[in-house]
mmCIF file of C-alpha atoms in Angstrom:
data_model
loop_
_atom_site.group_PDB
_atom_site.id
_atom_site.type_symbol
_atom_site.label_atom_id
_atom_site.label_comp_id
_atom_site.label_asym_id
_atom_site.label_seq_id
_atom_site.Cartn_x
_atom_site.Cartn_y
_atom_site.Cartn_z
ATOM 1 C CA UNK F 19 -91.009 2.924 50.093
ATOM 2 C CA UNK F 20 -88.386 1.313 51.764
ATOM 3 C CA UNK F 21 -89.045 -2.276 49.574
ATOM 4 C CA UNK F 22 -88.810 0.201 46.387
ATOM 5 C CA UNK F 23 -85.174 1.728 47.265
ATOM 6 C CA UNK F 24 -84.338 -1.710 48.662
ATOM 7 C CA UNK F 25 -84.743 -3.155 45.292
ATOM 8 C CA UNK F 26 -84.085 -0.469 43.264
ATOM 9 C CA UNK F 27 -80.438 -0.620 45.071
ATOM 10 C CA UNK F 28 -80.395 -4.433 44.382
ATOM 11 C CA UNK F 29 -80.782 -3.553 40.859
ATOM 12 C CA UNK F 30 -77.987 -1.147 40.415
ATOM 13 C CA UNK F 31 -75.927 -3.575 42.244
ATOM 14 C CA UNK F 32 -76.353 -5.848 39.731
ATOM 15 C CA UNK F 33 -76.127 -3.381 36.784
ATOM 16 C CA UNK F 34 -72.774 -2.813 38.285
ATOM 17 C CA UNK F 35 -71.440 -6.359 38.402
ATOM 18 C CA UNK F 36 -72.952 -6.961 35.219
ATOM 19 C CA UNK F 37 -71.177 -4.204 33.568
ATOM 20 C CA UNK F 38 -67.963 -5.323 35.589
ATOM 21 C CA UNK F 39 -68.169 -8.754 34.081
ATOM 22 C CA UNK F 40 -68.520 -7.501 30.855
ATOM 23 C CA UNK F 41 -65.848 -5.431 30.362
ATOM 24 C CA UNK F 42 -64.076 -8.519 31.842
ATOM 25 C CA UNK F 43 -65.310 -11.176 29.728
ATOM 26 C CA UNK F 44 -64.340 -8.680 26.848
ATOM 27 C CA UNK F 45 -60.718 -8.511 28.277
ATOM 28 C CA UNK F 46 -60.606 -12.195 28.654
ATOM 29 C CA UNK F 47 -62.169 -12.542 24.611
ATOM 30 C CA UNK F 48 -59.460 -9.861 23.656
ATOM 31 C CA UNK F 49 -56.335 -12.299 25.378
ATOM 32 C CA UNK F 50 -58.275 -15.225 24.014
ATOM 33 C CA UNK F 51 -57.813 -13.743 20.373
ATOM 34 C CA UNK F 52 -54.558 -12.355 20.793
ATOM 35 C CA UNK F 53 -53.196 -15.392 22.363
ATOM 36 C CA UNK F 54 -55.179 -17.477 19.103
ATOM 37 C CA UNK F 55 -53.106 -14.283 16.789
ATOM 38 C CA UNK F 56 -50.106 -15.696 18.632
ATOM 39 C CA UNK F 57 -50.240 -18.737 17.834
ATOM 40 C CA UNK F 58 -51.407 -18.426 14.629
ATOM 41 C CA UNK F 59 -48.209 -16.687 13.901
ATOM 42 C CA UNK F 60 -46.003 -19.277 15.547
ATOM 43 C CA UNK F 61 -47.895 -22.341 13.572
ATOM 44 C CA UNK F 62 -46.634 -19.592 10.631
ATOM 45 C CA UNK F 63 -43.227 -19.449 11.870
ATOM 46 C CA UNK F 64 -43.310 -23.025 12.440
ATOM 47 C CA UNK F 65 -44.272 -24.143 9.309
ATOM 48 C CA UNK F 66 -42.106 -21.794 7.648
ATOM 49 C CA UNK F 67 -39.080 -22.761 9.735
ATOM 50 C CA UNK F 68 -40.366 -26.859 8.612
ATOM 51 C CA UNK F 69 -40.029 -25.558 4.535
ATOM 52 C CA UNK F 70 -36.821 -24.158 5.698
ATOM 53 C CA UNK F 71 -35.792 -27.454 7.274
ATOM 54 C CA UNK F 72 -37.126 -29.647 4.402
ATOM 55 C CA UNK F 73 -35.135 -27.479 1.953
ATOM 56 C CA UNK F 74 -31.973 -28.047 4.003
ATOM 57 C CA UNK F 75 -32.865 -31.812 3.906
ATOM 58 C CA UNK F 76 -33.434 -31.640 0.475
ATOM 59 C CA UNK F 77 -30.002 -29.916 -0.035
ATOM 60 C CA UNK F 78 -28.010 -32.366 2.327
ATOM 61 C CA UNK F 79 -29.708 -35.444 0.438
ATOM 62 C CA UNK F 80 -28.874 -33.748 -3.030
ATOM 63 C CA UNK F 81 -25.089 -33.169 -1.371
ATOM 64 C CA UNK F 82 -25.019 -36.989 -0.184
ATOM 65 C CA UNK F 83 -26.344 -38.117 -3.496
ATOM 66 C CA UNK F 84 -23.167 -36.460 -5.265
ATOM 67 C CA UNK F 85 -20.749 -37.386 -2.570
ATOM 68 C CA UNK F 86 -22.289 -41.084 -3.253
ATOM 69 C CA UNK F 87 -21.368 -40.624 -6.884
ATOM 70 C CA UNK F 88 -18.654 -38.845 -6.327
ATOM 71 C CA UNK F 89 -16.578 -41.935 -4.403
ATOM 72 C CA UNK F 90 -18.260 -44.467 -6.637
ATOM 73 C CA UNK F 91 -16.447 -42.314 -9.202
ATOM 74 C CA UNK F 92 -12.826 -42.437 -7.066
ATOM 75 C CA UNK F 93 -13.587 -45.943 -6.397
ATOM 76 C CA UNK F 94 -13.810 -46.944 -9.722
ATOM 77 C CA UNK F 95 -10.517 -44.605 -10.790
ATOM 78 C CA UNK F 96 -8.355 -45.133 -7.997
ATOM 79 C CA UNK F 97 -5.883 -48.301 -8.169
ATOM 80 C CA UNK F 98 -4.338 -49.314 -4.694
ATOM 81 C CA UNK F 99 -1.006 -50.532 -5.110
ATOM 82 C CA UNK F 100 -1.140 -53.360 -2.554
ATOM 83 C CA UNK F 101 -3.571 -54.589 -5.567
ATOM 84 C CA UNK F 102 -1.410 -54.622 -8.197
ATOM 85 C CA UNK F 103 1.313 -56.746 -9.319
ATOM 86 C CA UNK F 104 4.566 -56.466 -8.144
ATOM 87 C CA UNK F 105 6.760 -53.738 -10.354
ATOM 88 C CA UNK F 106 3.021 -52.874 -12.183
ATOM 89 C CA UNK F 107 2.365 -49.643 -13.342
ATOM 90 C CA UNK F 108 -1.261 -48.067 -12.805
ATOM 91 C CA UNK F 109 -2.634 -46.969 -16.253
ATOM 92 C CA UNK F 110 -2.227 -43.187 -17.426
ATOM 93 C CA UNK F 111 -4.147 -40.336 -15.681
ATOM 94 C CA UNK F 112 -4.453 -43.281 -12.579
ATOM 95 C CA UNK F 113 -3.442 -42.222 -9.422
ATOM 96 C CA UNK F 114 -2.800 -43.844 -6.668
ATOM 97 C CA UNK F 115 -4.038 -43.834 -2.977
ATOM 98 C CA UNK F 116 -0.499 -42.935 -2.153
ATOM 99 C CA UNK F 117 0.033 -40.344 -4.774
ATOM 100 C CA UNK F 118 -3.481 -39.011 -3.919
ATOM 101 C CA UNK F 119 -2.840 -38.911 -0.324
ATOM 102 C CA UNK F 120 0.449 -36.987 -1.392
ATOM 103 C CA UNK F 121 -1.467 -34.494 -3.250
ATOM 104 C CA UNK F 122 -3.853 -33.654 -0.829
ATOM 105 C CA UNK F 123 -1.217 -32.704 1.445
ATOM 106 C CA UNK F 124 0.567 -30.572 -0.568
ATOM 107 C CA UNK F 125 -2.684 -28.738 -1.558
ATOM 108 C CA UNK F 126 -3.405 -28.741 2.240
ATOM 109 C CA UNK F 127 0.510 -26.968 2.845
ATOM 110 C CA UNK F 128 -0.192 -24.684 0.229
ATOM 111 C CA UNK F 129 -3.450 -23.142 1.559
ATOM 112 C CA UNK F 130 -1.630 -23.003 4.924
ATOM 113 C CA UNK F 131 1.168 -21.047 3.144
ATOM 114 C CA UNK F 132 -1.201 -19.095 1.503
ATOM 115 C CA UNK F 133 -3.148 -18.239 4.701
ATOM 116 C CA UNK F 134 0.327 -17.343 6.336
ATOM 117 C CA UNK F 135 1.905 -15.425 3.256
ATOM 118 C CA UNK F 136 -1.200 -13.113 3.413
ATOM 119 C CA UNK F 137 -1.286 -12.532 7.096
ATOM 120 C CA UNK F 138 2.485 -11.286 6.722
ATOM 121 C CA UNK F 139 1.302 -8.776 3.781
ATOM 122 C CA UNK F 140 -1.023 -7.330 5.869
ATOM 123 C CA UNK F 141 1.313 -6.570 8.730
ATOM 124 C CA UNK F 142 2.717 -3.096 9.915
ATOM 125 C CA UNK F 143 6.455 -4.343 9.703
ATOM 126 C CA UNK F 144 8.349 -3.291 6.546
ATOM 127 C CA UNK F 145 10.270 -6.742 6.565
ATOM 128 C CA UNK F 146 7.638 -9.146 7.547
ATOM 129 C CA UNK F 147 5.226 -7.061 4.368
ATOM 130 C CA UNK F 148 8.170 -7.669 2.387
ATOM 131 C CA UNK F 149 8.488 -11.675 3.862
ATOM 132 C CA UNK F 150 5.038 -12.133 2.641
ATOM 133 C CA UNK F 151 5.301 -10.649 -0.667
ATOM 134 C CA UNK F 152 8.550 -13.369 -1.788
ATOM 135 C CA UNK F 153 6.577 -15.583 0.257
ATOM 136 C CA UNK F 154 3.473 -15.364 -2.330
ATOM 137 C CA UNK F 155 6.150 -15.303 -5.364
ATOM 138 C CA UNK F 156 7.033 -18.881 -4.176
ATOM 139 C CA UNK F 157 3.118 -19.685 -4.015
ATOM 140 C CA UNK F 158 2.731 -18.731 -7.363
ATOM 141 C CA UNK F 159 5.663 -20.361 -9.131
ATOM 142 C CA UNK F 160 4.745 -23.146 -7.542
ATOM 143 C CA UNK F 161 0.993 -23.679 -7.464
ATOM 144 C CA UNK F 162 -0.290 -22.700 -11.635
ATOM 145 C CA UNK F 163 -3.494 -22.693 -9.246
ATOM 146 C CA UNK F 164 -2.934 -20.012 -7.298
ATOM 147 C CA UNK F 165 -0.968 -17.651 -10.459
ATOM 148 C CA UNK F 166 -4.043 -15.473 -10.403
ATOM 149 C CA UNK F 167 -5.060 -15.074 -6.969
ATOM 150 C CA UNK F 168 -1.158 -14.182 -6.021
ATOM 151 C CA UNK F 169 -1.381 -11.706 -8.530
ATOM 152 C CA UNK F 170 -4.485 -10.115 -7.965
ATOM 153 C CA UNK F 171 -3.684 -9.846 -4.082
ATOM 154 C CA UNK F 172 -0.097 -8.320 -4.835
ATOM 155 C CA UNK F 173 -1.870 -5.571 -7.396
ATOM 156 C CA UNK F 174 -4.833 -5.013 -5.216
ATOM 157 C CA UNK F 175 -1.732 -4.533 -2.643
ATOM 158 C CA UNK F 176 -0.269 -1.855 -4.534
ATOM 159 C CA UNK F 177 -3.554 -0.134 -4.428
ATOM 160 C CA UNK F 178 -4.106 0.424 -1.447
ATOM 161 C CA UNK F 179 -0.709 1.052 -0.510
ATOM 162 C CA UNK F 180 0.322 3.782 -3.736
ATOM 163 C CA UNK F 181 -2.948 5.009 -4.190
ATOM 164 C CA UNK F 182 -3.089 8.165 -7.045
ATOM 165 C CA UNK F 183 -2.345 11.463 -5.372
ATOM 166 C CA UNK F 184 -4.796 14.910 -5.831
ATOM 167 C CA UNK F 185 -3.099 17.772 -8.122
ATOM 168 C CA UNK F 186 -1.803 19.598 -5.030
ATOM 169 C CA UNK F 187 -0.922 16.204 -3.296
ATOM 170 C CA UNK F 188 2.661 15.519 -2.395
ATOM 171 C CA UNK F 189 3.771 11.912 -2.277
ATOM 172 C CA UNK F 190 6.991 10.241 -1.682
ATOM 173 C CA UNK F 191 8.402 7.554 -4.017
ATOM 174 C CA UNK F 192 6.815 4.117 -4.106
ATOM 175 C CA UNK F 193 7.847 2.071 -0.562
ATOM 176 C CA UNK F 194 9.675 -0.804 -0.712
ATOM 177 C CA UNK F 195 6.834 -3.259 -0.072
ATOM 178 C CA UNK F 196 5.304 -1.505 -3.131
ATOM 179 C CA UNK F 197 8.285 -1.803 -5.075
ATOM 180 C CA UNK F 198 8.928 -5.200 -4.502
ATOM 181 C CA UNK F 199 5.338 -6.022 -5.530
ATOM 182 C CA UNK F 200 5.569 -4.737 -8.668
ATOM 183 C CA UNK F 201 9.052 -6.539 -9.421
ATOM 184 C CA UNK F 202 7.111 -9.788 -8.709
ATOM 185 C CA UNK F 203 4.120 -8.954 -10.770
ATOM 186 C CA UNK F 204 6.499 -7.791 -13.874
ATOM 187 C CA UNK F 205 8.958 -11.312 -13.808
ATOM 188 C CA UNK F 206 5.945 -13.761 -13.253
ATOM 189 C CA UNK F 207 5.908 -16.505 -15.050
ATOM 190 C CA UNK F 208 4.667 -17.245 -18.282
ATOM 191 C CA UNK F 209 1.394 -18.705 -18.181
ATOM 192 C CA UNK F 210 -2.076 -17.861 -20.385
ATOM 193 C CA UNK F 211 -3.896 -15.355 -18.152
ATOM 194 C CA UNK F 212 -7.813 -14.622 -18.414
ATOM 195 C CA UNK F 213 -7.613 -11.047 -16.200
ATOM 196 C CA UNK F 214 -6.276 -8.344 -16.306
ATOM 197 C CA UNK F 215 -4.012 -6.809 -13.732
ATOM 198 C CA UNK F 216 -5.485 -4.147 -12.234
ATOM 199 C CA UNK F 217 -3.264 -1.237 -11.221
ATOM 200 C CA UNK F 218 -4.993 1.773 -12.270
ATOM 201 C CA UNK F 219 -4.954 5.490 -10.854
ATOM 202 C CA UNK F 220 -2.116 4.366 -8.608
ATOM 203 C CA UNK F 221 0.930 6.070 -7.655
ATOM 204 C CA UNK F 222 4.379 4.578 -9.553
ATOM 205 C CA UNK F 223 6.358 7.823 -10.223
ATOM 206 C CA UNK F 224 9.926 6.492 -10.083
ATOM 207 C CA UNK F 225 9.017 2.938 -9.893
ATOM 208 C CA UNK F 226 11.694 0.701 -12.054
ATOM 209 C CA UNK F 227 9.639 -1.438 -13.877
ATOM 210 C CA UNK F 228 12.778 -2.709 -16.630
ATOM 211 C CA UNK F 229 11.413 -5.651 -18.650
ATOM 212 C CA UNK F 230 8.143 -5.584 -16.837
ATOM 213 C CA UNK F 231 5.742 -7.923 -18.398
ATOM 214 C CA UNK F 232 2.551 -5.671 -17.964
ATOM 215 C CA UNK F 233 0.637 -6.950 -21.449
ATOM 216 C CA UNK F 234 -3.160 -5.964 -21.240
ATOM 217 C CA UNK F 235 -2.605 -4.210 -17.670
ATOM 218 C CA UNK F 236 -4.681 -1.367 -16.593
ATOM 219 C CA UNK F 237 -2.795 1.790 -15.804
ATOM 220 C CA UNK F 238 -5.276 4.429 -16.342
ATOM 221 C CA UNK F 239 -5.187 7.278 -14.758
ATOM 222 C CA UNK F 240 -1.753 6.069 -12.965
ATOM 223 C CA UNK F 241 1.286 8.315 -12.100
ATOM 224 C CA UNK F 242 4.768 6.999 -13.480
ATOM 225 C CA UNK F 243 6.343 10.128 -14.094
ATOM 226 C CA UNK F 244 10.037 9.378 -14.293
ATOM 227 C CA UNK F 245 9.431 5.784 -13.575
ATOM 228 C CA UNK F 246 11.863 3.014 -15.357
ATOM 229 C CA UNK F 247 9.947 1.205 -18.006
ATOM 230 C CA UNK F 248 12.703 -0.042 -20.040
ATOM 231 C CA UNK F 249 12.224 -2.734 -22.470
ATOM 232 C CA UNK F 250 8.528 -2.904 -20.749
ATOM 233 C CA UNK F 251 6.032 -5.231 -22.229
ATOM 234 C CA UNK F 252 2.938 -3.264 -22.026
ATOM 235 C CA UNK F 253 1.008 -4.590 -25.563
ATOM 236 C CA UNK F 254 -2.833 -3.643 -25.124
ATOM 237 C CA UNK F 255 -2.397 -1.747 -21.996
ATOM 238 C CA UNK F 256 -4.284 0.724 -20.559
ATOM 239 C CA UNK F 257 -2.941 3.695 -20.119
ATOM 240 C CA UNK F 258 -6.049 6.316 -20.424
ATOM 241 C CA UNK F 259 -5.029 9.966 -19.097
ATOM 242 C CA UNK F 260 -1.752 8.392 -17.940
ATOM 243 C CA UNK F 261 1.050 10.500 -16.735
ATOM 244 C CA UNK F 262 4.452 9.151 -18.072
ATOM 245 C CA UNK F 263 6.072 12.518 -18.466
ATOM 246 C CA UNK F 264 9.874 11.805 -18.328
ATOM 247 C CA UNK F 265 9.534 8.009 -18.773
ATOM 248 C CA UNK F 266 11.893 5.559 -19.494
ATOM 249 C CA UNK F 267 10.201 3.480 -22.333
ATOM 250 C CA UNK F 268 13.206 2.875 -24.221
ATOM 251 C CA UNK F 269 12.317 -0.178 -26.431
ATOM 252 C CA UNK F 270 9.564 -0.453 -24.754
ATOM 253 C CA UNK F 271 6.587 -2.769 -26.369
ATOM 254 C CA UNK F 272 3.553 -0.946 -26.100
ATOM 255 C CA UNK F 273 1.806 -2.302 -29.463
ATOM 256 C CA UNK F 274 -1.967 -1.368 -29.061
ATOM 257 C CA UNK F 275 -1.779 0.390 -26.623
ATOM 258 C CA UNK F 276 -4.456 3.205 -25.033
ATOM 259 C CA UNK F 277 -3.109 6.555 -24.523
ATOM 260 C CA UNK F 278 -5.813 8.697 -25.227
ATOM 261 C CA UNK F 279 -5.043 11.778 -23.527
ATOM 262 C CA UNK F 280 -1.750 10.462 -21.882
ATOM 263 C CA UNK F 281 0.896 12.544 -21.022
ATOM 264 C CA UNK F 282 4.372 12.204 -22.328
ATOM 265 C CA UNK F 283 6.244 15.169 -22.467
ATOM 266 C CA UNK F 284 9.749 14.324 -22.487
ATOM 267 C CA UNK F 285 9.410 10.754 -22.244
ATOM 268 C CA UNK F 286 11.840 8.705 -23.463
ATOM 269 C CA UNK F 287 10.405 6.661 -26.220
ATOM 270 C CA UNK F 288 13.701 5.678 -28.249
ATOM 271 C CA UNK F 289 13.072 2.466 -30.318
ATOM 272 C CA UNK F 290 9.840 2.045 -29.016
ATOM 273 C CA UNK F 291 7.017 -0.271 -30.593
ATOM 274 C CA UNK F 292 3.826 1.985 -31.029
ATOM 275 C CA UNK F 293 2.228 -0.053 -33.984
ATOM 276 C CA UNK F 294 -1.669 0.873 -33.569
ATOM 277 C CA UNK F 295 -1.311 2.512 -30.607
ATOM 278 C CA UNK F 296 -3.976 4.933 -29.635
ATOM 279 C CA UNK F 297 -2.231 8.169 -28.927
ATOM 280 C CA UNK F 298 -5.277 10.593 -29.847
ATOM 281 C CA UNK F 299 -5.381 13.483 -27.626
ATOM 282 C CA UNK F 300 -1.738 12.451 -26.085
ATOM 283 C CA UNK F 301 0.752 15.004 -24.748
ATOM 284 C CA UNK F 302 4.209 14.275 -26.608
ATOM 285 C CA UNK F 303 5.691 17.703 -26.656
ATOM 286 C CA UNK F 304 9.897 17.339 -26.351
ATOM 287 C CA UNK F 305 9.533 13.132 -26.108
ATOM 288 C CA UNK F 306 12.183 11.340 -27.767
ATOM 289 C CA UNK F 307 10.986 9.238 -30.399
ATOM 290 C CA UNK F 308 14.132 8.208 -32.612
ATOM 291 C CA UNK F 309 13.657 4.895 -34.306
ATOM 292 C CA UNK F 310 10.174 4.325 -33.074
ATOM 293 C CA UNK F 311 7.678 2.485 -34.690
ATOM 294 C CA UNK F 312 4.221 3.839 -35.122
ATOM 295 C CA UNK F 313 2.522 2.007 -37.898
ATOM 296 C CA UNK F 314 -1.232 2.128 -38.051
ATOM 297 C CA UNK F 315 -0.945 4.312 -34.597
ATOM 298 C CA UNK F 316 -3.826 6.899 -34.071
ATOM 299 C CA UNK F 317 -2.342 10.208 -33.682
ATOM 300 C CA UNK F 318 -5.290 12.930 -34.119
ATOM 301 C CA UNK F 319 -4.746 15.563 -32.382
ATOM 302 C CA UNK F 320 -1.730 14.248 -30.004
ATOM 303 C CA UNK F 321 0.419 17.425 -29.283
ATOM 304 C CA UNK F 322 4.166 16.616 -31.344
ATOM 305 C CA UNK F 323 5.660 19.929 -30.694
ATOM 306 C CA UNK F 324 9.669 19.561 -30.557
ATOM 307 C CA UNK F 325 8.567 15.544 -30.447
ATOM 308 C CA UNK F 326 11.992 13.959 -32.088
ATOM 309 C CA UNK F 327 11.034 11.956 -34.623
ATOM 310 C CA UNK F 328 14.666 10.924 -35.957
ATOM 311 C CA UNK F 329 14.105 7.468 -37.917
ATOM 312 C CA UNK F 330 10.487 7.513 -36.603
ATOM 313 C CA UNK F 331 8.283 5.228 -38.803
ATOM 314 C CA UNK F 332 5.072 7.302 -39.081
ATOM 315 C CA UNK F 333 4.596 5.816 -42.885
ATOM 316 C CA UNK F 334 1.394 4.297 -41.937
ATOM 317 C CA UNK F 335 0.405 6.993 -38.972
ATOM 318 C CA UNK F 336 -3.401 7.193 -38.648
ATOM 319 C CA UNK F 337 -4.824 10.820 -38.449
ATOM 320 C CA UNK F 338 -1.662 12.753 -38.445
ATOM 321 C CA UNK F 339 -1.766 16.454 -39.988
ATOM 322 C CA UNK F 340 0.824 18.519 -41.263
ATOM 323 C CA UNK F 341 0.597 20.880 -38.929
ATOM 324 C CA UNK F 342 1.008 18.685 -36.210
ATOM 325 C CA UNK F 343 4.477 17.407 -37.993
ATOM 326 C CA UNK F 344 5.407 20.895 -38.956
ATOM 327 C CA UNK F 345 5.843 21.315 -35.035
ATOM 328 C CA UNK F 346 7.765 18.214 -34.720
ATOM 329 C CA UNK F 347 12.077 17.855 -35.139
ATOM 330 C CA UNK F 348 11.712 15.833 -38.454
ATOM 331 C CA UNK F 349 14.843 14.969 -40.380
ATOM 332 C CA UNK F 350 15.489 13.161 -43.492
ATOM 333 C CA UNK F 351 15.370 9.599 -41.572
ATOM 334 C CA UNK F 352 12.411 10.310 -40.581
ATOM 335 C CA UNK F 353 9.609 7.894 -42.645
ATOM 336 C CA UNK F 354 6.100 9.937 -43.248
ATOM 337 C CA UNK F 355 2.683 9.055 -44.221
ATOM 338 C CA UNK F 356 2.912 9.825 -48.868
ATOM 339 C CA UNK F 357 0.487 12.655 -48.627
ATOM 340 C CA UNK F 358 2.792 14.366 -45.992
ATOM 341 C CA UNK F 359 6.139 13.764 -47.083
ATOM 342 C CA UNK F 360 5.343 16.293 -50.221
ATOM 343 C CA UNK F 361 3.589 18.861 -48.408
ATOM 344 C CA UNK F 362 5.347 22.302 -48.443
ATOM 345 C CA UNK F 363 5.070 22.855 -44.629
ATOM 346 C CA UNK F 364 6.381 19.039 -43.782
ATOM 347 C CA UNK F 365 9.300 19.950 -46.231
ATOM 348 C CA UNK F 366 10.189 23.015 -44.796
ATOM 349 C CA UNK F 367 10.605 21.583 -41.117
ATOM 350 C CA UNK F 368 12.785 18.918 -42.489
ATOM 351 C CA UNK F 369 14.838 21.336 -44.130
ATOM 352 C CA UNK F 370 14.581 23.592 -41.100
ATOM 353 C CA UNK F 371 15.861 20.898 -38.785
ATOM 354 C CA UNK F 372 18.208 19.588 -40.840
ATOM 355 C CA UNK F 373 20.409 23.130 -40.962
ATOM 356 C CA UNK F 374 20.009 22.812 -37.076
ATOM 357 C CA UNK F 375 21.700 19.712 -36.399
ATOM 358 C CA UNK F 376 24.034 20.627 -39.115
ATOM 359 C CA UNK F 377 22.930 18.946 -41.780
ATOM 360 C CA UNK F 378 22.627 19.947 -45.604
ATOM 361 C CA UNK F 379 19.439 19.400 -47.208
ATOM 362 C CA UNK F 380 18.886 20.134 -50.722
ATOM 363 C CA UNK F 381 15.633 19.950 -52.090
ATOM 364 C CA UNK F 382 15.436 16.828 -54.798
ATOM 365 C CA UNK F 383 12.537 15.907 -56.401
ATOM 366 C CA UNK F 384 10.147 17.962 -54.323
ATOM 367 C CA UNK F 385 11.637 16.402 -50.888
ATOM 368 C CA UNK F 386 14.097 16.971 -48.710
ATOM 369 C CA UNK F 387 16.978 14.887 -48.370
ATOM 370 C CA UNK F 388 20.273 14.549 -46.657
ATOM 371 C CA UNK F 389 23.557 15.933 -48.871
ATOM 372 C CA UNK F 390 25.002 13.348 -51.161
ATOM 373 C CA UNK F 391 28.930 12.853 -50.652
#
């Protein structure tokens, strides 16, 4: 009995350490295959991280192969002047090592200028802003290479600084800094331009902008109530929903133009160029218009009530109606489109506004003209 527990004990025992070495040799098998996961994934990462490395190479060699052909190139172009004859001149287009050497410098001093110039427009003082704004001028008139960079950072500048206000918003005038901006931008120099300066849904109410040249600029959406836009060059702007109500524009060029839905009540548009100007939908009520030119300019459904139109040109007007001009101050001066000038209402205004600024105006011929002395 006792040999029969005895071994049946044995037996357990080694059940026990059987089981025991199982579930070890399992554990062990488990590491074994994570550890082989492991570095399966690392060989991965590895051989990833060699593409990676030969693509670089690649890259570099490519970079060294056009760096090779790039001073064969100088090599071949440049002319030292210890090499040439005494009084010689190199050829056309040649520079020398010296004048090269020369130009790299200066590009070098203008990128440190630049670098400088910027830091000072970024800065909290109102003099060193201003500093860095005259500083950039300088840039630009100097450097044709930096002429749109300078004035990109100056209108992205006024941005930020003058953004549009909300309906209800209250905002003072333009600051100085912002001012002074748009002074350089306007008076830049005259060079062909592929962009166009950006300065839309800002705030410029007040802003003197006399003889700006703003050709092709976008002003949509901005605020320039009031502002000074004398003589202003703005051919081809954009001026979409604009707000301009007691502008300045006298003479003002704004030839093709986009005011769809601007507002110009009581703007001051004396002797302005409009020729094809897109005024549909535009707010004009009470703007002075004397001796303004709108020739081919798009005028459906622009509000003209109490608009002066004293020696407008309107002969070639696109989409006007007569009832928008029968709500306009139109004298005898003032040229119309042929199938308006007869029409009874159009006649009757210029007859009616003719006895108000005391003025006779017999009918002849079906028209109304001024009294013959």
């Amino acid at each position: 009995m006792l040999i029969v527990l005895g071994a049946g004990l044995a037996a357990l025992i080694a059940l026990y350490h059987a089981r025991r070495s199982f579930r070890y040799s399992r554990d062990i098998l488990e590491r074994v295959r994570k550890l082989q996961d492991d570095n399966r994934r690392s060989s991965e990462r590895v051989m990833d991280l060699m593409d990676r490395i030969r693509d670089v190479s690649d890259r570099a060699r490519e970079l060294m192969d056009r760096s090779a052909s790039l001073a064969d190139r100088l090599r071949d172009v440049l002319v030292r002047t210890e090499d040439l004859p005494a009084g010689a001149v190199p050829p056309a287009g040649v520079m020398t090592v010296a004048e090269r050497g020369a130009a790299r410098s200066w590009d070098a001093l203008v990128t440190l200028r630049y670098v400088e110039a910027i830091k000072l427009l970024g800065s909290a003082n109102r003099t060193e802003r201003l500093g860095g704004i005259y500083a950039l001028e300088r840039i630009m008139r100097e450097s044709e290479e930096d002429h749109a960079a300078v004035v990109q950072v100056l209108a992205a500048h006024v941005r930020h600084e003058a953004p549009a206000p909300g309906p209800e918003e209250a905002v003072d005038m333009a600051h100085e800094h912002v001012q002074a901006a748009l002074t350089v931008i306007g008076r830049r120099p005259g060079r062909e331009e592929r962009f166009s300066i950006d300065l839309a849904r800002t705030d410029l109410r007040g802003a003197f902008l006399v003889d700006a040249r703003l050709d092709g600029a976008l002003l949509d959406s901005a605020r320039l109530e009031r502002a000074n836009m004398v003589g202003a060059r703005l051919g081809r702007a954009f001026l979409v929903g604009a707000a301009l109500d007691g502008a300045f524009l006298v003479d003002a060029r704004l030839e093709g133009a986009h005011l769809v839905g601007a507002r110009l009540e009581r703007a001051h548009l004396v002797g302005a160029r409009l020729d094809r100007a897109v005024l549909a939908g535009a707010f004009l009520e009470r703007a002075l218009l004397a001796g303004a030119r709108l020739n081919g300019a798009h005028l459906e459904g622009a509000d003209l009530r109490n608009a002066d139109l004293d020696g407008a040109d309107l002969s070639q007007a696109v989409g006007l109606r007569a009832e928008q001009l029968a709500a306009a101050v139109l004298l005898p001066s003032t040229r119309l489109p042929d199938e308006l000038a007869g029409d009874e209402r159009v006649m009757a205004r210029v007859a009616e506004c003719g006895r108000l600024r005391g003025m006779m105006t017999p009918l002849v011929d079906g028209r109304a003209v001024a009294a013959l002395e």
